[in-house]
Structure formats: structure tokens, C-alpha cells
mmCIF file of C-alpha atoms in Angstrom:
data_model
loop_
_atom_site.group_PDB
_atom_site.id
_atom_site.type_symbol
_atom_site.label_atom_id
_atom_site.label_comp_id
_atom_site.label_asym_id
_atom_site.label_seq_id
_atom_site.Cartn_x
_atom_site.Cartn_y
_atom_site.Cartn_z
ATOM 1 C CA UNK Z 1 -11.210 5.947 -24.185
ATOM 2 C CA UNK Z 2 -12.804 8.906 -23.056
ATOM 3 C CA UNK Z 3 -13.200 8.334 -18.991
ATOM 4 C CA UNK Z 4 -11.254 6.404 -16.271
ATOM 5 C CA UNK Z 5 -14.720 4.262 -16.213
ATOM 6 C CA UNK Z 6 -13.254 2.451 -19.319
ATOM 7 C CA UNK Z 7 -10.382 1.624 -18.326
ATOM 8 C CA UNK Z 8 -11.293 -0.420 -15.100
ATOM 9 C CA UNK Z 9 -9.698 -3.830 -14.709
ATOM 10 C CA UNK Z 10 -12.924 -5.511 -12.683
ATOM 11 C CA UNK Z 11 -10.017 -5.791 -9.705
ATOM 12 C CA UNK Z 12 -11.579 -4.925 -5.794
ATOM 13 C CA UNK Z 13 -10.327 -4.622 -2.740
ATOM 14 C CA UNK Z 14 -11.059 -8.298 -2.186
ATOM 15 C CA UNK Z 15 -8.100 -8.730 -4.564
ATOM 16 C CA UNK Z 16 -5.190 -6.652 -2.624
ATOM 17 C CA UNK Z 17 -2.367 -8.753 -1.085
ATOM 18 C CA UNK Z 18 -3.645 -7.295 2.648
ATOM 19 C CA UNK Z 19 -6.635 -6.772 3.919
ATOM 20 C CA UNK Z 20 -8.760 -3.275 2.931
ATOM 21 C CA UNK Z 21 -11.015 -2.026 5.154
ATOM 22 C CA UNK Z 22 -11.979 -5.393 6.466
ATOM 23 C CA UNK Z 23 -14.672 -6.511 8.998
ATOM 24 C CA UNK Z 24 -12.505 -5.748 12.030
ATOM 25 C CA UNK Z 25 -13.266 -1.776 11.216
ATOM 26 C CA UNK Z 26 -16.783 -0.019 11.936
ATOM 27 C CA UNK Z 27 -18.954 0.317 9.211
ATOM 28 C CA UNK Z 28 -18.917 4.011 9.496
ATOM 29 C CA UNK Z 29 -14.844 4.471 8.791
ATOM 30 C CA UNK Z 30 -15.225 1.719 6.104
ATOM 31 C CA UNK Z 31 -17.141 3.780 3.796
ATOM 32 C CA UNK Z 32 -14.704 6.656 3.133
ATOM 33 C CA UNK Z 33 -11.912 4.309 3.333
ATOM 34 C CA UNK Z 34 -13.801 2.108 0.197
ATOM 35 C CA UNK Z 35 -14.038 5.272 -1.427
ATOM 36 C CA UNK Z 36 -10.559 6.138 -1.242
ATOM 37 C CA UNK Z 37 -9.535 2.385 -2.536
ATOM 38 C CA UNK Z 38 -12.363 2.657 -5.501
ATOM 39 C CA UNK Z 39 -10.453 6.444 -6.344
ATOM 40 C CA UNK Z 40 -6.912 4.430 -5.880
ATOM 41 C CA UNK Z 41 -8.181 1.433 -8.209
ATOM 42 C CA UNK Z 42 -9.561 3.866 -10.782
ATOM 43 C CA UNK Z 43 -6.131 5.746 -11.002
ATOM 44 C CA UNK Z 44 -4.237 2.163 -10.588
ATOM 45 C CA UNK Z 45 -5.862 0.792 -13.677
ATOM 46 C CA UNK Z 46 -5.319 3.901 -15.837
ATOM 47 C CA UNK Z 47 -1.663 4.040 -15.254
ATOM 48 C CA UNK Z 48 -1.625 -0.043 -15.902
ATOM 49 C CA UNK Z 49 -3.690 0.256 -19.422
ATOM 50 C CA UNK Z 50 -2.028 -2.055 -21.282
ATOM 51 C CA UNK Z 51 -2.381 -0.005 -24.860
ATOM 52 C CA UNK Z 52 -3.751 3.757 -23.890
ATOM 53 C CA UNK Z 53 -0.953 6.244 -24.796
ATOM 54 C CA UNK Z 54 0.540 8.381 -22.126
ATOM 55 C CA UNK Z 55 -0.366 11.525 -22.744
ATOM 56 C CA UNK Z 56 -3.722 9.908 -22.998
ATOM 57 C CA UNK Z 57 -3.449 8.484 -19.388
ATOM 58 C CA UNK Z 58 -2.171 11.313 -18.025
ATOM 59 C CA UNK Z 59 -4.680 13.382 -19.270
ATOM 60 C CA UNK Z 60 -7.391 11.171 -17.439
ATOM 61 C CA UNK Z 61 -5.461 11.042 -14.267
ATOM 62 C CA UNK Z 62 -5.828 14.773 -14.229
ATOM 63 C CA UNK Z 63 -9.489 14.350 -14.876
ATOM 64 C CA UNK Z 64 -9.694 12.445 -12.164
ATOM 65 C CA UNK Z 65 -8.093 14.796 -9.858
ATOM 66 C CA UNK Z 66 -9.968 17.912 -10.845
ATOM 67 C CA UNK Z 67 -13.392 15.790 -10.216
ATOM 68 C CA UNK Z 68 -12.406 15.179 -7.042
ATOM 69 C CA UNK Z 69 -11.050 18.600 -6.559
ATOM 70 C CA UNK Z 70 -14.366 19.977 -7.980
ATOM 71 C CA UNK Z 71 -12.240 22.000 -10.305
ATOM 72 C CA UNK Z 72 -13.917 19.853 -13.256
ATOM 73 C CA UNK Z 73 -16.966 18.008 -14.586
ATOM 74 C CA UNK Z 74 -18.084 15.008 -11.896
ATOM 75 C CA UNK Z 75 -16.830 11.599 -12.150
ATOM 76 C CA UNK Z 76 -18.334 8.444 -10.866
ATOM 77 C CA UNK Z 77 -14.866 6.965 -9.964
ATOM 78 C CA UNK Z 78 -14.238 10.224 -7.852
ATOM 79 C CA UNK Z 79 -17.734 11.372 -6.663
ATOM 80 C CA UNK Z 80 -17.851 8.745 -3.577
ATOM 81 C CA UNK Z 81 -14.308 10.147 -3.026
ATOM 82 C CA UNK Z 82 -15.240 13.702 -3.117
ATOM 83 C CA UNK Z 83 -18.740 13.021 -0.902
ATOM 84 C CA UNK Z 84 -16.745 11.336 1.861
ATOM 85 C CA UNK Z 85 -14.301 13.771 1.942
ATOM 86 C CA UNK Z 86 -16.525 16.363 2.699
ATOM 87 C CA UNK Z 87 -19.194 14.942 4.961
ATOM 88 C CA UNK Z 88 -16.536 13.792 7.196
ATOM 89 C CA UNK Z 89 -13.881 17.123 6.729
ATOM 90 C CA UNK Z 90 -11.315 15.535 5.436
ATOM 91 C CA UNK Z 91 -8.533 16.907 3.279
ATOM 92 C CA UNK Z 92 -8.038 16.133 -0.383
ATOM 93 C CA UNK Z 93 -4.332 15.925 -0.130
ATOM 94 C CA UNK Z 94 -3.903 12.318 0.784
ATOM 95 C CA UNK Z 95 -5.434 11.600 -2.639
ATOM 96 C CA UNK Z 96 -3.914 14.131 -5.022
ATOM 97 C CA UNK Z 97 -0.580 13.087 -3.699
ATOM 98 C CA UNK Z 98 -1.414 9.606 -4.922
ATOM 99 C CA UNK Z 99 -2.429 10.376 -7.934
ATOM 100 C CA UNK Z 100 1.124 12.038 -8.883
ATOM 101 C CA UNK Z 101 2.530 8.029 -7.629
ATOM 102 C CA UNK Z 102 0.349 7.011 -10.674
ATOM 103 C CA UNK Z 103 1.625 9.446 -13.090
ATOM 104 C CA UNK Z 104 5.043 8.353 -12.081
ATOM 105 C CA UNK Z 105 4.088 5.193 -13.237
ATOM 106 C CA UNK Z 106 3.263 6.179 -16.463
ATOM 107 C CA UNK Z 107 6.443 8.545 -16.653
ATOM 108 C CA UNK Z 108 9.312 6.453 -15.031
ATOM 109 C CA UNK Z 109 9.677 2.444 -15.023
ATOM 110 C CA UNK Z 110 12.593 2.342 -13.201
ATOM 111 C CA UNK Z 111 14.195 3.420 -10.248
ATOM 112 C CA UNK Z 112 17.795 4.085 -9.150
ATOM 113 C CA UNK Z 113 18.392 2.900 -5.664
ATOM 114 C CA UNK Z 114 16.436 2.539 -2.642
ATOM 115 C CA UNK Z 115 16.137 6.266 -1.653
ATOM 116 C CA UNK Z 116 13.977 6.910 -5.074
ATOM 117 C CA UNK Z 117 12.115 4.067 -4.144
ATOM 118 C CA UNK Z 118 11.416 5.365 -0.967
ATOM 119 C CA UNK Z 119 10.569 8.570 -3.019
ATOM 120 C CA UNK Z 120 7.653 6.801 -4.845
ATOM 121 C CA UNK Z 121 6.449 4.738 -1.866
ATOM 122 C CA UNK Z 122 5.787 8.344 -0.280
ATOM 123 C CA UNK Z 123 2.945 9.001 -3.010
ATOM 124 C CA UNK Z 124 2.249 5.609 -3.644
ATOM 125 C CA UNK Z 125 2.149 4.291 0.135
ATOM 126 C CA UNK Z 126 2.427 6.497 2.520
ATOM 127 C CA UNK Z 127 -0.838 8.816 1.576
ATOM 128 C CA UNK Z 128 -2.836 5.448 2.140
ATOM 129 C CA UNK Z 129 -2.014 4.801 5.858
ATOM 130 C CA UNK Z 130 -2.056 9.057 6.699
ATOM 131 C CA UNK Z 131 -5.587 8.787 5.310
ATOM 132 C CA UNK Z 132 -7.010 5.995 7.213
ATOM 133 C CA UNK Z 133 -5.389 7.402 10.341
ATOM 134 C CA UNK Z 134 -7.318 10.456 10.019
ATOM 135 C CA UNK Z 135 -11.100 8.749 9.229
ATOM 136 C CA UNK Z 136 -9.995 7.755 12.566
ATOM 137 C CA UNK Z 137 -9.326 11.292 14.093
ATOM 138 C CA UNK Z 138 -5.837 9.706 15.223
ATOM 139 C CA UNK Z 139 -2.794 12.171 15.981
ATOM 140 C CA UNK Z 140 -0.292 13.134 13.222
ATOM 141 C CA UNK Z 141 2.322 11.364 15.236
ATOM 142 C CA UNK Z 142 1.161 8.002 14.051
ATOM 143 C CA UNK Z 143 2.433 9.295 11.022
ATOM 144 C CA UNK Z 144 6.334 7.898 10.830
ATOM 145 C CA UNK Z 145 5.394 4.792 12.339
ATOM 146 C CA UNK Z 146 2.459 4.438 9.531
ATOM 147 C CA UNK Z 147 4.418 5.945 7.148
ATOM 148 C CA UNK Z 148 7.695 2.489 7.859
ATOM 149 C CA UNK Z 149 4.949 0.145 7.762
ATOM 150 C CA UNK Z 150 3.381 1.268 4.132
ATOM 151 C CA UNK Z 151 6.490 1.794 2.638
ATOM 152 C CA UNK Z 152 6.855 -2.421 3.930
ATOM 153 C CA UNK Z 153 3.758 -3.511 2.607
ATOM 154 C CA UNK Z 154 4.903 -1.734 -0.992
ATOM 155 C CA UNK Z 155 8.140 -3.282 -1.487
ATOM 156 C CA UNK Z 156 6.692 -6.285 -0.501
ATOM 157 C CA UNK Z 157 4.073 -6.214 -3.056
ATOM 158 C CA UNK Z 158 6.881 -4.747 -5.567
ATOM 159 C CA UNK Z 159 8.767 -8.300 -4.521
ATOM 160 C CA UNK Z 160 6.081 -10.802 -5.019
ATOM 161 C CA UNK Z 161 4.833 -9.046 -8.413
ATOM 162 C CA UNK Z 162 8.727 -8.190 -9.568
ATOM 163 C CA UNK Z 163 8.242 -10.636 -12.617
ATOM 164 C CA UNK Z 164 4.771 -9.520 -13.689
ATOM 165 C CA UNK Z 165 5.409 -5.664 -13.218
ATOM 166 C CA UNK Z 166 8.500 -6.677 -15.386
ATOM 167 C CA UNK Z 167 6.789 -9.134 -18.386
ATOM 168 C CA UNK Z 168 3.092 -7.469 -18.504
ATOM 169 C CA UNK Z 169 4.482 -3.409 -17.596
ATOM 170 C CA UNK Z 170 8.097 -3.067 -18.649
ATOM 171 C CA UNK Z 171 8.344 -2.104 -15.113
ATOM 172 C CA UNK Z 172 11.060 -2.700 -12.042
ATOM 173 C CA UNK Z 173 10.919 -0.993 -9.017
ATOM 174 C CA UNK Z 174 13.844 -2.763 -7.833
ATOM 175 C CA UNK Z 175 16.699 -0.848 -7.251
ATOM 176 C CA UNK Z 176 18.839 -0.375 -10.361
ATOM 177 C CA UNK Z 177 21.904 -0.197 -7.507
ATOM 178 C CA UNK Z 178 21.132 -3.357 -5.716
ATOM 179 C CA UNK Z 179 20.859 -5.372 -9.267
ATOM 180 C CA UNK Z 180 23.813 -4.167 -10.260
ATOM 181 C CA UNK Z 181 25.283 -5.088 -6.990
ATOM 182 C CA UNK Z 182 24.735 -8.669 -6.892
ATOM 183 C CA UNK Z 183 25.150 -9.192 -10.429
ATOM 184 C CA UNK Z 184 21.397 -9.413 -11.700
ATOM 185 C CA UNK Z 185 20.147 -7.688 -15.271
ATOM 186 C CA UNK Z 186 16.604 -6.869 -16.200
ATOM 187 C CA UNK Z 187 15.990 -10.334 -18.322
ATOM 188 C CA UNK Z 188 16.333 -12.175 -15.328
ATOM 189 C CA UNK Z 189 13.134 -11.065 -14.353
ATOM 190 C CA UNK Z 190 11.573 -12.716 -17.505
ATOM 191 C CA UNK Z 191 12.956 -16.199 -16.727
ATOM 192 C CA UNK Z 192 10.617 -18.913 -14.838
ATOM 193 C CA UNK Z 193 13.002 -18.746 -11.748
ATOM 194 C CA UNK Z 194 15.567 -16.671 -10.396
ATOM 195 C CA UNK Z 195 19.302 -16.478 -11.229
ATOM 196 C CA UNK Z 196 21.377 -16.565 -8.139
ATOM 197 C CA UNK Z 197 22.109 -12.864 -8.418
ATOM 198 C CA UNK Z 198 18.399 -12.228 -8.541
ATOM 199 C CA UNK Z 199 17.883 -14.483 -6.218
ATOM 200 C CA UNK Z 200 20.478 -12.310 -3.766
ATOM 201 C CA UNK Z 201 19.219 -8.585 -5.063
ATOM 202 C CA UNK Z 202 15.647 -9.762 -3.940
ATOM 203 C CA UNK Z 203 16.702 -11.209 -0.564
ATOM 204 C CA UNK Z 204 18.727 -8.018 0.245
ATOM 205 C CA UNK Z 205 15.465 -6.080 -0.660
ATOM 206 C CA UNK Z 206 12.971 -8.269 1.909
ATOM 207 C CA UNK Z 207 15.352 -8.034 4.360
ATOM 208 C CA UNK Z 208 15.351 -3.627 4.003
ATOM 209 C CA UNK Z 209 11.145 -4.510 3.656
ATOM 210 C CA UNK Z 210 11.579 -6.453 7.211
ATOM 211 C CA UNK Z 211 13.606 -3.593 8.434
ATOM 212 C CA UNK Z 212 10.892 -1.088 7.783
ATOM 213 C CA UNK Z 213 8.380 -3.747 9.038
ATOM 214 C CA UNK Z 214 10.976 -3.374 12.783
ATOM 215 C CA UNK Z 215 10.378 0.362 12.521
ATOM 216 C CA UNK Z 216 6.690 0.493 12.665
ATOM 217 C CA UNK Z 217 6.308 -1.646 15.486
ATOM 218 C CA UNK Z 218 5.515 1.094 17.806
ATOM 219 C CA UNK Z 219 2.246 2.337 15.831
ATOM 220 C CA UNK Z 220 -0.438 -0.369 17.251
ATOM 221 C CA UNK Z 221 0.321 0.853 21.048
ATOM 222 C CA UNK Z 222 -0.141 4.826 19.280
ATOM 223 C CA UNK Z 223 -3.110 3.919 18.147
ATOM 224 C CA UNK Z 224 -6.478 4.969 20.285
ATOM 225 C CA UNK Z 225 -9.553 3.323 18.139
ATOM 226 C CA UNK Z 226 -9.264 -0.330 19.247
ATOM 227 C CA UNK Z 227 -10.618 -1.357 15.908
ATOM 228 C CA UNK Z 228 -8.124 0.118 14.140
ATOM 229 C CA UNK Z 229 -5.368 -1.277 16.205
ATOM 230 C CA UNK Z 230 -6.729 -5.261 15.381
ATOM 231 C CA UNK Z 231 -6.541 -4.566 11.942
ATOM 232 C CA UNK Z 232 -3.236 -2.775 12.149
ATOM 233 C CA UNK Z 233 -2.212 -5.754 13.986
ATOM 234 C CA UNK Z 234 -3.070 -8.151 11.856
ATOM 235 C CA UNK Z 235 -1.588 -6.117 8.622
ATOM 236 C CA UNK Z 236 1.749 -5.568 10.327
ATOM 237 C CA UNK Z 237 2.055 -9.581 11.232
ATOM 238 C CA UNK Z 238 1.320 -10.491 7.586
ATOM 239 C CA UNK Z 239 3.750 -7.970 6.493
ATOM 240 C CA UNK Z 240 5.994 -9.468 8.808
ATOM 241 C CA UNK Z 241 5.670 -12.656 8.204
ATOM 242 C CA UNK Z 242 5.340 -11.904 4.185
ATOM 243 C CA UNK Z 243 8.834 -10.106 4.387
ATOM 244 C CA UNK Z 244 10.474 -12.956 6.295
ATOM 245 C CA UNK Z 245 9.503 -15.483 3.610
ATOM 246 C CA UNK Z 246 10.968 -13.209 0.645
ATOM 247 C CA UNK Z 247 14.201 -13.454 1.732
ATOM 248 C CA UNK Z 248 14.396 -17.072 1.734
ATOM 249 C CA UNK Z 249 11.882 -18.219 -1.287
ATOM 250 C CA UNK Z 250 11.702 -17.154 -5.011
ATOM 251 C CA UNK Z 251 8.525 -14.960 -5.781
ATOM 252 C CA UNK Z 252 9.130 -15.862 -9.837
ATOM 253 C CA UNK Z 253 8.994 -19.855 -9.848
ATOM 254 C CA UNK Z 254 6.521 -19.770 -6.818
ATOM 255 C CA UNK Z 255 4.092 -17.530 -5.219
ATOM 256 C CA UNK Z 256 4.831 -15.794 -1.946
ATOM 257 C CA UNK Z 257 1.522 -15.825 -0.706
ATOM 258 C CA UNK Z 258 -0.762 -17.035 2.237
ATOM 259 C CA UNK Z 259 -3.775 -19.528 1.559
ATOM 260 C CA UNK Z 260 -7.285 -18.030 3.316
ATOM 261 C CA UNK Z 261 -5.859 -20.034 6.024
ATOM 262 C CA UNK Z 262 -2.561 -19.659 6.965
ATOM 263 C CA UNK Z 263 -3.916 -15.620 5.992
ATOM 264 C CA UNK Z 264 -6.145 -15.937 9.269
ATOM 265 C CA UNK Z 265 -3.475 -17.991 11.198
ATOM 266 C CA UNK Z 266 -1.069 -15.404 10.661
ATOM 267 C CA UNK Z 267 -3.797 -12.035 10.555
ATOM 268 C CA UNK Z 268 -5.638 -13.230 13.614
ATOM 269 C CA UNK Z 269 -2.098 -13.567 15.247
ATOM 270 C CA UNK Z 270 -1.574 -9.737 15.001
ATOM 271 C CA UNK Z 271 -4.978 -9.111 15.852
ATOM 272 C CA UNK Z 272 -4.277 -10.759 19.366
ATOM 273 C CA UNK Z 273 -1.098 -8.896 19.392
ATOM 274 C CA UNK Z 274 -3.205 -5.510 18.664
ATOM 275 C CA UNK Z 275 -5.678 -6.416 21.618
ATOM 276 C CA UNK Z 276 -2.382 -7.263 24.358
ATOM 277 C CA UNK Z 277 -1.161 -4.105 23.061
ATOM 278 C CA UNK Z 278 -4.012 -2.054 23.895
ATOM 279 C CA UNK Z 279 -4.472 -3.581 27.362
ATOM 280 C CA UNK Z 280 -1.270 -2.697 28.106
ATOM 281 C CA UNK Z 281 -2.087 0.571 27.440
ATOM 282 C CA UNK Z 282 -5.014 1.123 29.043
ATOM 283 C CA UNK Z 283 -3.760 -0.767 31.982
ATOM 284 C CA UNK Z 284 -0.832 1.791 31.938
ATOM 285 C CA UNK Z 285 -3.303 4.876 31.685
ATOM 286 C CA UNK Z 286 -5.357 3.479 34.754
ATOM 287 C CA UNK Z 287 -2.335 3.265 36.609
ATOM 288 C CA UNK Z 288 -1.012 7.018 35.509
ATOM 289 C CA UNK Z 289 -4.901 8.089 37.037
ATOM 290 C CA UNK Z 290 -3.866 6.587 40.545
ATOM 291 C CA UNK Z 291 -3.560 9.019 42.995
#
């Protein structure tokens, strides 16, 4: 395979577990944001190949990163990227930094305890949420309360696909500490529901997911672009609500999932949440101009 181009799995943003630049965000901010997600796919589906070699997929994911660098020849997965980037002044870093999550994916497949997953969730997650946050112009002190609620929506996603990432990647991103813990091995993952201990090692996980989930709590009030805030809103309820139902169910013999509707039940909850939010805070402001 000679480009990133032929490696693409067909997937789109239509496909992710939350929403992705959805309608609730002006069409001007969704367009670099789309470009960032097409960059992420691209990279995504190189580190997933199923039979490319690494040194092979490594050396694309550095292709990828010197196109949008302009260090290297142009590449359609990282042109949009690259165009967005500088029409609007944005910084590169957001993306590079992901693109060393996916070349820990190629190198590493599993992960020691819950501070090295934090680790990866930093390139994986984290750069995702700082980069939407500044298409926005918002302040760097969104940051930590961005960076708690990625870091959620990644070990959630790392729950619900545990037994695929496991079967189709030879990958856990469970913590080797907390398997060990409550008794679970790597096989269980392979079985068509989980062993007690499993069972327990996942629970304990959703309920550090639901904990990170409490932390971010305070980044819809931070947030000045009402837009933003709705869909924040909405992500952080799902996330919420997501988390809560890992600890109790079993994401190998059934999926932890919402239907399109109980998805809108539960988004358009948080947006409502977003929009009391942001009245409070503009009632607050008003009152704080009172002389």
C-alpha cells in the first residue's frame, strides 16, 4: 500500500459512538473540525490495518504528518487538514500529538494500569477536545475540564469495544493492574459474555470513566459560544449516562449503546442542561454589570 488513501475503512463521523461536529455547531467551525476527524480517521484506519506491517504503518503515519506539516509531498487525507489550519491560524500541534496516540497503537497493545492509560488518552483524547475549543477562540482554561471529559468518552469507548479491540486487534487497553486485581485474564475477553472477574475489572473501570465524567462538569458554564455549550451538553449527558450503564451491564454479550432515540432523549437532555447553564451565566454577568 503506498498511501493512507488505501487503507481507509469507508467509516465517517456518522459512525463515532458521540456525536462529531453535529448540527447544533455553525457551519463555519464544522468545517475545520470535519477536517480534523477525516485526518483522525485516516491515521485511525492505518494503525487498525488488519495485515500492513508496522514499519509499513508507521512509515505512512509519518507521511501523513509531514503532509500536514508541509515538510513532505501533499496528501488528500491531510490537505483539508492543513487548509483549515491555516485559513483559520490554528496550530498543528493538536494533530501531530495524535498522530503519536496512533503509533502507540501500532507499537504497544497493552497497558499497565490506569496512569498509562491516562498517558495514551492524552494523545489519543485530549488533543480532540483542545482543538475544537480553539476553532472556537475559547480560553486555555477550558482545557482540564475538556481534557476529564475526553479522557471519559475514551475509556468508555475502550469499554464497549473491549472484546473487539481484543478478538479483531490483539488489543486491551484495560488496565493490566485492575485485571489482575479482580481475577480476570486476557481470554476472557474472547468469550461471548463476561466472567465474573471481568465482569468486576470492567465495572471498576466505568465507575473511574464516571468519575472523570464528575470532573468535567464545570466546562459547559466555561464555555462562551452557546453552540458549543449544547453540544458539549449533550456529549457530557451521553457520556454520563453511557458510563453509568457500564458498570451495571456486560458490553461483550450485549451492546452498551443508545438507539437514535433514547440517543436524542438522553443528547437533547444535556442540550437543555447546556442552555440553563448558559442563562445562568449570563444572568450572573448582567447582574455583575449592575451598578
Amino acid at each position: 500500500m503506498t498511501s493512507a488513501a488505501d487503507t481507509l475503512s469507508g467509516k465517517s463521523h456518522r459512525d463515532e459512538n458521540f456525536p462529531v461536529a453535529s448540527w447544533l455547531m455553525s457551519a463555519r467551525n464544522r468545517g475545520p473540525i470535519l477536517a480534523f476527524y477525516r485526518f483522525a480517521r485516516a491515521a485511525d484506519d492505518v494503525a487498525d490495518h488488519a495485515t500492513l506491517p508496522p514499519a509499513r504503518k508507521l512509515a505512512l503515519l509519518d507521511d501523513l504528518g509531514a503532509a500536514l506539516t508541509g515538510e513532505g509531498p501533499s496528501d488528500p487525507q491531510a490537505e483539508p487538514l492543513r487548509h483549515a489550519l491555516r485559513e483559520r491560524g490554528l496550530s498543528v500541534r493538536h494533530a501531530l500529538e495524535l498522530l503519536d496516540a496512533f503509533r502507540l497503537d501500532v507499537r504497544q497493545n497493552r497497558y499497565a494500569d490506569w496512569d498509562e492509560l491516562i498517558g495514551y488518552c492524552r494523545l489519543s483524547a485530549m488533543p480532540v477536545g483542545r482543538f475544537v475549543l480553539d476553532v472556537h477562540g475559547e480560553s486555555e482554561a477550558t482545557w482540564p475540564a475538556s481534557d476529564a471529559l475526553c479522557a471519559a468518552l475514551q475509556v468508555i469507548n475502550h469499554l464497549q469495544d473491549c472484546g473487539a479491540d481484543y478478538r479483531d486487534l490483539g488489543r486491551i487497553y484495560l488496565p493490566q493492574d485492575v485485571l489482575a486485581a479482580h481475577g480476570a485474564t486476557a481470554d476472557m475477553l474472547a468469550a461471548p459474555r463476561a466472567a465474573p472477574p471481568l465482569h468486576g475489572a470492567l465495572g471498576e473501570l466505568a465507575r473511574r470513566a464516571s468519575e472523570l465524567v464528575g470532573q468535567s462538569r464545570s466546562l459547559v458554564p466555561q464555555i462562551r459560544d452557546l453552540r458549543l455549550s449544547l453540544e458539549i451538553g449533550a456529549i457530557h449527558n451521553l457520556a454520563r449516562h453511557l458510563a453509568g450503564e457500564l458498570e451495571r451491564r456486560d458490553p461483550l454479550s450485549e451492546p452498551v449503546h443508545l438507539g437514535k432515540a433514547g440517543f436524542a432523549l438522553v443528547g437533547g437532555a444535556g442540550v437543555l442542561q447546556g442552555l440553563l447553564a448558559q442563562l445562568g451565566r449570563t444572568i450572573a454577568a448582567r447582574a455583575g454589570r449592575r451598578p
